[in-house]
JSON list of C-alpha atoms in Angstrom, two decimals:
[
{"chain": "T", "resi": 1, "resn": "MET", "atom": "CA", "xyz": [-19.35, -2.58, -16.51]},
{"chain": "T", "resi": 2, "resn": "SER", "atom": "CA", "xyz": [-19.70, -0.10, -13.68]},
{"chain": "T", "resi": 3, "resn": "ARG", "atom": "CA", "xyz": [-16.92, 0.20, -11.06]},
{"chain": "T", "resi": 4, "resn": "PRO", "atom": "CA", "xyz": [-17.59, -1.96, -7.93]},
{"chain": "T", "resi": 5, "resn": "ARG", "atom": "CA", "xyz": [-18.40, -0.01, -4.76]},
{"chain": "T", "resi": 6, "resn": "LEU", "atom": "CA", "xyz": [-16.08, -0.32, -1.78]},
{"chain": "T", "resi": 7, "resn": "LEU", "atom": "CA", "xyz": [-16.90, 0.87, 1.72]},
{"chain": "T", "resi": 8, "resn": "ASP", "atom": "CA", "xyz": [-13.90, 2.35, 3.60]},
{"chain": "T", "resi": 9, "resn": "LEU", "atom": "CA", "xyz": [-14.53, 2.13, 7.33]},
{"chain": "T", "resi": 10, "resn": "PHE", "atom": "CA", "xyz": [-12.44, 4.14, 9.83]},
{"chain": "T", "resi": 11, "resn": "CYS", "atom": "CA", "xyz": [-11.26, 5.89, 6.67]},
{"chain": "T", "resi": 12, "resn": "GLY", "atom": "CA", "xyz": [-9.14, 8.74, 7.99]},
{"chain": "T", "resi": 13, "resn": "ALA", "atom": "CA", "xyz": [-7.91, 11.12, 5.31]},
{"chain": "T", "resi": 14, "resn": "GLY", "atom": "CA", "xyz": [-7.98, 8.50, 2.52]},
{"chain": "T", "resi": 15, "resn": "GLY", "atom": "CA", "xyz": [-4.60, 6.86, 1.98]},
{"chain": "T", "resi": 16, "resn": "ALA", "atom": "CA", "xyz": [-6.19, 3.41, 1.62]},
{"chain": "T", "resi": 17, "resn": "ALA", "atom": "CA", "xyz": [-9.12, 4.85, -0.35]},
{"chain": "T", "resi": 18, "resn": "MET", "atom": "CA", "xyz": [-6.85, 6.30, -3.06]},
{"chain": "T", "resi": 19, "resn": "GLY", "atom": "CA", "xyz": [-5.26, 2.89, -3.65]},
{"chain": "T", "resi": 20, "resn": "TYR", "atom": "CA", "xyz": [-8.59, 1.19, -4.06]},
{"chain": "T", "resi": 21, "resn": "HIS", "atom": "CA", "xyz": [-9.74, 3.98, -6.40]},
{"chain": "T", "resi": 22, "resn": "ARG", "atom": "CA", "xyz": [-6.62, 3.49, -8.55]},
{"chain": "T", "resi": 23, "resn": "ALA", "atom": "CA", "xyz": [-7.33, -0.25, -8.63]},
{"chain": "T", "resi": 24, "resn": "GLY", "atom": "CA", "xyz": [-10.86, 0.31, -10.08]},
{"chain": "T", "resi": 25, "resn": "PHE", "atom": "CA", "xyz": [-13.26, 0.84, -7.21]},
{"chain": "T", "resi": 26, "resn": "ASP", "atom": "CA", "xyz": [-15.74, 3.60, -6.41]},
{"chain": "T", "resi": 27, "resn": "VAL", "atom": "CA", "xyz": [-14.91, 4.33, -2.74]},
{"chain": "T", "resi": 28, "resn": "VAL", "atom": "CA", "xyz": [-17.19, 5.69, 0.04]},
{"chain": "T", "resi": 29, "resn": "GLY", "atom": "CA", "xyz": [-15.48, 6.63, 3.29]},
{"chain": "T", "resi": 30, "resn": "VAL", "atom": "CA", "xyz": [-16.90, 6.58, 6.87]},
{"chain": "T", "resi": 31, "resn": "ASP", "atom": "CA", "xyz": [-15.22, 8.02, 9.91]},
{"chain": "T", "resi": 32, "resn": "SER", "atom": "CA", "xyz": [-16.48, 9.38, 13.26]},
{"chain": "T", "resi": 33, "resn": "ARG", "atom": "CA", "xyz": [-14.43, 12.51, 12.80]},
{"chain": "T", "resi": 34, "resn": "PRO", "atom": "CA", "xyz": [-14.68, 15.13, 10.05]},
{"chain": "T", "resi": 35, "resn": "GLN", "atom": "CA", "xyz": [-12.33, 14.41, 7.16]},
{"chain": "T", "resi": 36, "resn": "PRO", "atom": "CA", "xyz": [-12.33, 17.56, 5.04]},
{"chain": "T", "resi": 37, "resn": "ARG", "atom": "CA", "xyz": [-9.54, 16.31, 2.79]},
{"chain": "T", "resi": 38, "resn": "TYR", "atom": "CA", "xyz": [-10.99, 12.89, 2.12]},
{"chain": "T", "resi": 39, "resn": "PRO", "atom": "CA", "xyz": [-10.76, 12.63, -1.71]},
{"chain": "T", "resi": 40, "resn": "PHE", "atom": "CA", "xyz": [-14.03, 10.75, -2.32]},
{"chain": "T", "resi": 41, "resn": "GLU", "atom": "CA", "xyz": [-17.60, 10.48, -1.03]},
{"chain": "T", "resi": 42, "resn": "PHE", "atom": "CA", "xyz": [-17.51, 10.80, 2.74]},
{"chain": "T", "resi": 43, "resn": "HIS", "atom": "CA", "xyz": [-19.97, 10.25, 5.58]},
{"chain": "T", "resi": 44, "resn": "GLN", "atom": "CA", "xyz": [-19.30, 11.31, 9.17]},
{"chain": "T", "resi": 45, "resn": "ALA", "atom": "CA", "xyz": [-20.81, 8.36, 11.08]},
{"chain": "T", "resi": 46, "resn": "ASP", "atom": "CA", "xyz": [-20.08, 5.47, 13.42]},
{"chain": "T", "resi": 47, "resn": "ALA", "atom": "CA", "xyz": [-18.15, 2.82, 11.44]},
{"chain": "T", "resi": 48, "resn": "MET", "atom": "CA", "xyz": [-19.47, 0.09, 13.78]},
{"chain": "T", "resi": 49, "resn": "THR", "atom": "CA", "xyz": [-23.12, 0.77, 12.84]},
{"chain": "T", "resi": 50, "resn": "TYR", "atom": "CA", "xyz": [-22.94, 2.24, 9.30]},
{"chain": "T", "resi": 51, "resn": "PRO", "atom": "CA", "xyz": [-25.12, 0.19, 6.88]},
{"chain": "T", "resi": 52, "resn": "LEU", "atom": "CA", "xyz": [-23.11, -2.30, 4.75]},
{"chain": "T", "resi": 53, "resn": "ASP", "atom": "CA", "xyz": [-25.80, -2.92, 2.09]},
{"chain": "T", "resi": 54, "resn": "GLY", "atom": "CA", "xyz": [-25.20, -1.65, -1.41]},
{"chain": "T", "resi": 55, "resn": "PHE", "atom": "CA", "xyz": [-21.45, -2.35, -1.47]},
{"chain": "T", "resi": 56, "resn": "ASP", "atom": "CA", "xyz": [-19.40, -5.03, -3.20]},
{"chain": "T", "resi": 57, "resn": "ALA", "atom": "CA", "xyz": [-16.45, -5.06, -0.74]},
{"chain": "T", "resi": 58, "resn": "ILE", "atom": "CA", "xyz": [-15.34, -3.55, 2.52]},
{"chain": "T", "resi": 59, "resn": "HIS", "atom": "CA", "xyz": [-12.04, -2.21, 3.87]},
{"chain": "T", "resi": 60, "resn": "ALA", "atom": "CA", "xyz": [-11.63, -1.42, 7.55]},
{"chain": "T", "resi": 61, "resn": "SER", "atom": "CA", "xyz": [-8.76, 0.23, 9.40]},
{"chain": "T", "resi": 62, "resn": "PRO", "atom": "CA", "xyz": [-9.82, 0.18, 13.08]},
{"chain": "T", "resi": 63, "resn": "PRO", "atom": "CA", "xyz": [-7.85, 2.56, 15.33]},
{"chain": "T", "resi": 64, "resn": "CYS", "atom": "CA", "xyz": [-4.53, 0.84, 16.23]},
{"chain": "T", "resi": 65, "resn": "LYS", "atom": "CA", "xyz": [-3.49, 2.68, 19.38]},
{"chain": "T", "resi": 66, "resn": "LYS", "atom": "CA", "xyz": [-4.21, -0.32, 21.57]},
{"chain": "T", "resi": 67, "resn": "PHE", "atom": "CA", "xyz": [-1.73, -2.48, 19.60]},
{"chain": "T", "resi": 68, "resn": "THR", "atom": "CA", "xyz": [1.15, -0.03, 18.85]},
{"chain": "T", "resi": 69, "resn": "ARG", "atom": "CA", "xyz": [4.47, -0.14, 20.67]},
{"chain": "T", "resi": 70, "resn": "LEU", "atom": "CA", "xyz": [3.58, 3.35, 22.13]},
{"chain": "T", "resi": 71, "resn": "SER", "atom": "CA", "xyz": [0.36, 2.15, 23.76]},
{"chain": "T", "resi": 72, "resn": "ALA", "atom": "CA", "xyz": [2.14, 1.46, 27.07]},
{"chain": "T", "resi": 73, "resn": "MET", "atom": "CA", "xyz": [2.95, 5.13, 27.33]},
{"chain": "T", "resi": 74, "resn": "HIS", "atom": "CA", "xyz": [-0.68, 6.16, 27.54]},
{"chain": "T", "resi": 75, "resn": "ASP", "atom": "CA", "xyz": [-2.42, 6.36, 30.88]},
{"chain": "T", "resi": 76, "resn": "HIS", "atom": "CA", "xyz": [-5.83, 5.41, 29.51]},
{"chain": "T", "resi": 77, "resn": "ARG", "atom": "CA", "xyz": [-6.91, 2.14, 27.96]},
{"chain": "T", "resi": 78, "resn": "HIS", "atom": "CA", "xyz": [-7.81, 2.07, 24.26]},
{"chain": "T", "resi": 79, "resn": "PRO", "atom": "CA", "xyz": [-10.72, -0.15, 23.21]},
{"chain": "T", "resi": 80, "resn": "ASP", "atom": "CA", "xyz": [-10.18, -3.10, 20.91]},
{"chain": "T", "resi": 81, "resn": "LEU", "atom": "CA", "xyz": [-12.28, -2.25, 17.83]},
{"chain": "T", "resi": 82, "resn": "LEU", "atom": "CA", "xyz": [-10.53, -4.74, 15.53]},
{"chain": "T", "resi": 83, "resn": "THR", "atom": "CA", "xyz": [-12.22, -7.86, 16.99]},
{"chain": "T", "resi": 84, "resn": "PRO", "atom": "CA", "xyz": [-15.85, -6.60, 16.74]},
{"chain": "T", "resi": 85, "resn": "THR", "atom": "CA", "xyz": [-15.07, -5.13, 13.33]},
{"chain": "T", "resi": 86, "resn": "ARG", "atom": "CA", "xyz": [-13.92, -8.51, 12.01]},
{"chain": "T", "resi": 87, "resn": "GLU", "atom": "CA", "xyz": [-17.07, -10.20, 13.49]},
{"chain": "T", "resi": 88, "resn": "ARG", "atom": "CA", "xyz": [-19.25, -7.62, 11.73]},
{"chain": "T", "resi": 89, "resn": "LEU", "atom": "CA", "xyz": [-17.46, -8.08, 8.41]},
{"chain": "T", "resi": 90, "resn": "LEU", "atom": "CA", "xyz": [-17.72, -11.87, 8.69]},
{"chain": "T", "resi": 91, "resn": "ARG", "atom": "CA", "xyz": [-21.47, -11.55, 9.15]},
{"chain": "T", "resi": 92, "resn": "SER", "atom": "CA", "xyz": [-21.79, -9.35, 6.05]},
{"chain": "T", "resi": 93, "resn": "GLY", "atom": "CA", "xyz": [-20.95, -12.11, 3.60]},
{"chain": "T", "resi": 94, "resn": "LEU", "atom": "CA", "xyz": [-18.92, -9.63, 1.43]},
{"chain": "T", "resi": 95, "resn": "PRO", "atom": "CA", "xyz": [-15.26, -9.77, 0.49]},
{"chain": "T", "resi": 96, "resn": "TRP", "atom": "CA", "xyz": [-13.37, -7.67, 3.06]},
{"chain": "T", "resi": 97, "resn": "VAL", "atom": "CA", "xyz": [-9.94, -6.45, 4.11]},
{"chain": "T", "resi": 98, "resn": "ILE", "atom": "CA", "xyz": [-8.80, -5.32, 7.61]},
{"chain": "T", "resi": 99, "resn": "GLU", "atom": "CA", "xyz": [-5.63, -3.28, 7.95]},
{"chain": "T", "resi": 100, "resn": "ASN", "atom": "CA", "xyz": [-3.66, -2.76, 11.19]},
{"chain": "T", "resi": 101, "resn": "VAL", "atom": "CA", "xyz": [-0.21, -2.47, 12.74]},
{"chain": "T", "resi": 102, "resn": "PRO", "atom": "CA", "xyz": [2.17, -5.50, 13.21]},
{"chain": "T", "resi": 103, "resn": "GLY", "atom": "CA", "xyz": [1.38, -7.31, 16.41]},
{"chain": "T", "resi": 104, "resn": "SER", "atom": "CA", "xyz": [-2.36, -6.79, 16.22]},
{"chain": "T", "resi": 105, "resn": "PRO", "atom": "CA", "xyz": [-4.65, -9.75, 17.05]},
{"chain": "T", "resi": 106, "resn": "MET", "atom": "CA", "xyz": [-5.22, -10.64, 13.42]},
{"chain": "T", "resi": 107, "resn": "ARG", "atom": "CA", "xyz": [-4.05, -13.03, 10.75]},
{"chain": "T", "resi": 108, "resn": "PRO", "atom": "CA", "xyz": [-1.30, -11.36, 8.68]},
{"chain": "T", "resi": 109, "resn": "ASP", "atom": "CA", "xyz": [-2.32, -12.66, 5.25]},
{"chain": "T", "resi": 110, "resn": "LEU", "atom": "CA", "xyz": [-0.25, -9.87, 3.68]},
{"chain": "T", "resi": 111, "resn": "VAL", "atom": "CA", "xyz": [2.62, -7.91, 5.25]},
{"chain": "T", "resi": 112, "resn": "LEU", "atom": "CA", "xyz": [3.38, -4.86, 3.17]},
{"chain": "T", "resi": 113, "resn": "CYS", "atom": "CA", "xyz": [6.17, -2.29, 3.33]},
{"chain": "T", "resi": 114, "resn": "GLY", "atom": "CA", "xyz": [6.84, 0.82, 1.22]},
{"chain": "T", "resi": 115, "resn": "GLU", "atom": "CA", "xyz": [10.10, -0.69, -0.05]},
{"chain": "T", "resi": 116, "resn": "MET", "atom": "CA", "xyz": [8.19, -3.42, -1.87]},
{"chain": "T", "resi": 117, "resn": "PHE", "atom": "CA", "xyz": [6.72, -0.68, -4.12]},
{"chain": "T", "resi": 118, "resn": "GLY", "atom": "CA", "xyz": [9.86, 1.33, -4.56]},
{"chain": "T", "resi": 119, "resn": "LEU", "atom": "CA", "xyz": [8.66, 4.01, -2.13]},
{"chain": "T", "resi": 120, "resn": "GLY", "atom": "CA", "xyz": [11.11, 5.97, 0.04]},
{"chain": "T", "resi": 121, "resn": "VAL", "atom": "CA", "xyz": [9.36, 5.00, 3.27]},
{"chain": "T", "resi": 122, "resn": "ARG", "atom": "CA", "xyz": [9.16, 2.01, 5.62]},
{"chain": "T", "resi": 123, "resn": "ARG", "atom": "CA", "xyz": [5.69, 1.56, 7.08]},
{"chain": "T", "resi": 124, "resn": "HIS", "atom": "CA", "xyz": [4.83, -2.08, 7.77]},
{"chain": "T", "resi": 125, "resn": "ARG", "atom": "CA", "xyz": [1.18, -2.99, 7.88]},
{"chain": "T", "resi": 126, "resn": "TRP", "atom": "CA", "xyz": [-0.68, -6.24, 8.26]},
{"chain": "T", "resi": 127, "resn": "PHE", "atom": "CA", "xyz": [-3.70, -7.09, 6.13]},
{"chain": "T", "resi": 128, "resn": "GLU", "atom": "CA", "xyz": [-6.22, -9.81, 6.91]},
{"chain": "T", "resi": 129, "resn": "THR", "atom": "CA", "xyz": [-8.43, -10.63, 3.90]},
{"chain": "T", "resi": 130, "resn": "ASN", "atom": "CA", "xyz": [-11.47, -12.69, 3.12]},
{"chain": "T", "resi": 131, "resn": "PRO", "atom": "CA", "xyz": [-11.12, -14.20, 0.55]},
{"chain": "T", "resi": 132, "resn": "SER", "atom": "CA", "xyz": [-7.48, -14.82, 0.98]},
{"chain": "T", "resi": 133, "resn": "LEU", "atom": "CA", "xyz": [-5.36, -12.71, -1.38]},
{"chain": "T", "resi": 134, "resn": "PHE", "atom": "CA", "xyz": [-1.75, -13.62, -1.99]},
{"chain": "T", "resi": 135, "resn": "SER", "atom": "CA", "xyz": [1.01, -11.07, -2.59]},
{"chain": "T", "resi": 136, "resn": "LEU", "atom": "CA", "xyz": [3.61, -11.75, -5.29]},
{"chain": "T", "resi": 137, "resn": "LEU", "atom": "CA", "xyz": [5.80, -8.87, -4.15]},
{"chain": "T", "resi": 138, "resn": "PRO", "atom": "CA", "xyz": [9.33, -9.45, -3.01]},
{"chain": "T", "resi": 139, "resn": "ARG", "atom": "CA", "xyz": [10.06, -9.16, 0.73]},
{"chain": "T", "resi": 140, "resn": "CYS", "atom": "CA", "xyz": [11.31, -5.78, 1.92]},
{"chain": "T", "resi": 141, "resn": "ARG", "atom": "CA", "xyz": [15.11, -5.75, 2.38]},
{"chain": "T", "resi": 142, "resn": "HIS", "atom": "CA", "xyz": [15.70, -2.45, 4.28]},
{"chain": "T", "resi": 143, "resn": "ASP", "atom": "CA", "xyz": [18.94, -1.87, 2.41]},
{"chain": "T", "resi": 144, "resn": "ARG", "atom": "CA", "xyz": [18.48, 1.67, 1.07]},
{"chain": "T", "resi": 145, "resn": "ARG", "atom": "CA", "xyz": [17.96, 5.13, 2.44]},
{"chain": "T", "resi": 146, "resn": "VAL", "atom": "CA", "xyz": [14.35, 5.96, 3.36]},
{"chain": "T", "resi": 147, "resn": "VAL", "atom": "CA", "xyz": [12.68, 8.76, 5.21]},
{"chain": "T", "resi": 148, "resn": "SER", "atom": "CA", "xyz": [11.44, 8.06, 8.76]},
{"chain": "T", "resi": 149, "resn": "VAL", "atom": "CA", "xyz": [7.75, 7.95, 9.61]},
{"chain": "T", "resi": 150, "resn": "HIS", "atom": "CA", "xyz": [8.36, 8.02, 13.40]},
{"chain": "T", "resi": 151, "resn": "GLY", "atom": "CA", "xyz": [8.21, 11.70, 14.33]},
{"chain": "T", "resi": 152, "resn": "MET", "atom": "CA", "xyz": [7.26, 14.86, 12.52]},
{"chain": "T", "resi": 153, "resn": "PRO", "atom": "CA", "xyz": [9.21, 16.35, 9.59]},
{"chain": "T", "resi": 154, "resn": "GLY", "atom": "CA", "xyz": [12.43, 17.92, 10.69]},
{"chain": "T", "resi": 155, "resn": "GLY", "atom": "CA", "xyz": [15.88, 16.71, 9.72]},
{"chain": "T", "resi": 156, "resn": "ARG", "atom": "CA", "xyz": [17.28, 14.56, 12.55]},
{"chain": "T", "resi": 157, "resn": "SER", "atom": "CA", "xyz": [18.58, 11.06, 11.81]},
{"chain": "T", "resi": 158, "resn": "THR", "atom": "CA", "xyz": [16.74, 8.16, 13.42]},
{"chain": "T", "resi": 159, "resn": "ARG", "atom": "CA", "xyz": [17.15, 4.36, 13.41]},
{"chain": "T", "resi": 160, "resn": "ASP", "atom": "CA", "xyz": [14.46, 4.19, 10.77]},
{"chain": "T", "resi": 161, "resn": "GLY", "atom": "CA", "xyz": [15.95, 6.82, 8.40]},
{"chain": "T", "resi": 162, "resn": "VAL", "atom": "CA", "xyz": [16.13, 10.59, 8.10]},
{"chain": "T", "resi": 163, "resn": "LEU", "atom": "CA", "xyz": [13.24, 12.74, 9.28]},
{"chain": "T", "resi": 164, "resn": "PRO", "atom": "CA", "xyz": [12.24, 14.49, 6.06]},
{"chain": "T", "resi": 165, "resn": "THR", "atom": "CA", "xyz": [10.80, 17.82, 5.15]},
{"chain": "T", "resi": 166, "resn": "PHE", "atom": "CA", "xyz": [7.02, 17.83, 4.70]},
{"chain": "T", "resi": 167, "resn": "ALA", "atom": "CA", "xyz": [7.42, 17.82, 0.91]},
{"chain": "T", "resi": 168, "resn": "GLU", "atom": "CA", "xyz": [9.84, 14.84, 1.02]},
{"chain": "T", "resi": 169, "resn": "TRP", "atom": "CA", "xyz": [7.50, 12.93, 3.31]},
{"chain": "T", "resi": 170, "resn": "LYS", "atom": "CA", "xyz": [4.55, 13.42, 0.97]},
{"chain": "T", "resi": 171, "resn": "ALA", "atom": "CA", "xyz": [6.62, 12.30, -2.03]},
{"chain": "T", "resi": 172, "resn": "ALA", "atom": "CA", "xyz": [7.86, 9.21, -0.12]},
{"chain": "T", "resi": 173, "resn": "MET", "atom": "CA", "xyz": [4.31, 8.20, 0.70]},
{"chain": "T", "resi": 174, "resn": "ASP", "atom": "CA", "xyz": [2.85, 9.17, -2.71]},
{"chain": "T", "resi": 175, "resn": "ILE", "atom": "CA", "xyz": [0.25, 11.36, -0.90]},
{"chain": "T", "resi": 176, "resn": "ASP", "atom": "CA", "xyz": [-0.12, 15.03, -1.78]},
{"chain": "T", "resi": 177, "resn": "TRP", "atom": "CA", "xyz": [-3.45, 16.01, -0.15]},
{"chain": "T", "resi": 178, "resn": "MET", "atom": "CA", "xyz": [-2.95, 15.46, 3.59]},
{"chain": "T", "resi": 179, "resn": "SER", "atom": "CA", "xyz": [-1.80, 17.47, 6.53]},
{"chain": "T", "resi": 180, "resn": "VAL", "atom": "CA", "xyz": [1.25, 16.46, 8.56]},
{"chain": "T", "resi": 181, "resn": "ARG", "atom": "CA", "xyz": [-0.91, 14.79, 11.22]},
{"chain": "T", "resi": 182, "resn": "GLU", "atom": "CA", "xyz": [-3.00, 12.93, 8.67]},
{"chain": "T", "resi": 183, "resn": "LEU", "atom": "CA", "xyz": [0.08, 11.74, 6.88]},
{"chain": "T", "resi": 184, "resn": "SER", "atom": "CA", "xyz": [1.57, 10.38, 10.10]},
{"chain": "T", "resi": 185, "resn": "GLN", "atom": "CA", "xyz": [-1.42, 7.98, 10.38]},
{"chain": "T", "resi": 186, "resn": "ALA", "atom": "CA", "xyz": [-1.91, 7.05, 6.71]},
{"chain": "T", "resi": 187, "resn": "ILE", "atom": "CA", "xyz": [-0.70, 4.10, 4.61]},
{"chain": "T", "resi": 188, "resn": "PRO", "atom": "CA", "xyz": [0.68, 4.62, 1.11]},
{"chain": "T", "resi": 189, "resn": "PRO", "atom": "CA", "xyz": [-2.03, 4.05, -1.58]},
{"chain": "T", "resi": 190, "resn": "ALA", "atom": "CA", "xyz": [0.30, 1.61, -3.31]},
{"chain": "T", "resi": 191, "resn": "TYR", "atom": "CA", "xyz": [-0.60, -0.96, -0.59]},
{"chain": "T", "resi": 192, "resn": "THR", "atom": "CA", "xyz": [-4.31, -1.00, -1.27]},
{"chain": "T", "resi": 193, "resn": "GLN", "atom": "CA", "xyz": [-3.89, -0.53, -5.01]},
{"chain": "T", "resi": 194, "resn": "HIS", "atom": "CA", "xyz": [-2.00, -3.90, -4.98]},
{"chain": "T", "resi": 195, "resn": "ILE", "atom": "CA", "xyz": [-4.70, -5.52, -2.80]},
{"chain": "T", "resi": 196, "resn": "GLY", "atom": "CA", "xyz": [-7.56, -3.93, -4.75]},
{"chain": "T", "resi": 197, "resn": "GLU", "atom": "CA", "xyz": [-6.30, -5.23, -8.06]},
{"chain": "T", "resi": 198, "resn": "GLN", "atom": "CA", "xyz": [-6.55, -8.73, -6.67]},
{"chain": "T", "resi": 199, "resn": "LEU", "atom": "CA", "xyz": [-9.83, -8.03, -4.85]},
{"chain": "T", "resi": 200, "resn": "LEU", "atom": "CA", "xyz": [-11.49, -7.06, -8.13]},
{"chain": "T", "resi": 201, "resn": "GLY", "atom": "CA", "xyz": [-11.52, -10.70, -9.09]},
{"chain": "T", "resi": 202, "resn": "ALA", "atom": "CA", "xyz": [-13.66, -11.54, -6.12]},
{"chain": "T", "resi": 203, "resn": "VAL", "atom": "CA", "xyz": [-16.20, -8.79, -6.63]},
{"chain": "T", "resi": 204, "resn": "ARG", "atom": "CA", "xyz": [-16.60, -8.53, -10.42]},
{"chain": "T", "resi": 205, "resn": "PRO", "atom": "CA", "xyz": [-19.20, -11.31, -10.60]},
{"chain": "T", "resi": 206, "resn": "THR", "atom": "CA", "xyz": [-21.50, -9.42, -8.15]},
{"chain": "T", "resi": 207, "resn": "ALA", "atom": "CA", "xyz": [-20.79, -5.86, -9.34]},
{"chain": "T", "resi": 208, "resn": "VAL", "atom": "CA", "xyz": [-23.85, -4.11, -10.83]},
{"chain": "T", "resi": 209, "resn": "THR", "atom": "CA", "xyz": [-23.84, -3.64, -14.60]},
{"chain": "T", "resi": 210, "resn": "PRO", "atom": "CA", "xyz": [-25.66, -0.87, -16.39]}
]
């Protein structure tokens, strides 16, 4: 059987994409900005209008600036792309996953953290899924040393951990192909590998066979 095809909207540099690839998907990324380090097939295009046909599942990570704790520090207003993205995915009829930051206007079907996967980083993310996917992972306990993801690599201690060197940060995230800026916005592939392994059960019946 061929690998199911997954469309990765608002793909960034490919942290989520790598997880789905490891789970068993062929991944195609779409982003409005160039992504020269994206590790799979990439198209620079508008994620809100890119065609959805020909795919077995969709992942979307709409920009989260409107919903972060730092949003109040910006003078300009950020648009809510999450709500229209969900509406578009619902109309598609395909299995889909939306990822965003805690506090976003979405249903947190899964709440994932690096500690659940034995990673040396805390980066909480919410996932809304259709169909519903259930995580069997233990809750994160925040009882061990991790590196901080708030700020750039350096060495100062913070409430979230120790600011690492760039090499330590890449190792903690299990990502070795991104720049510092790209890494600061990525999620560890372990999150979407866990989701993708469950999502396969929803798409296998419709995946194309040779």
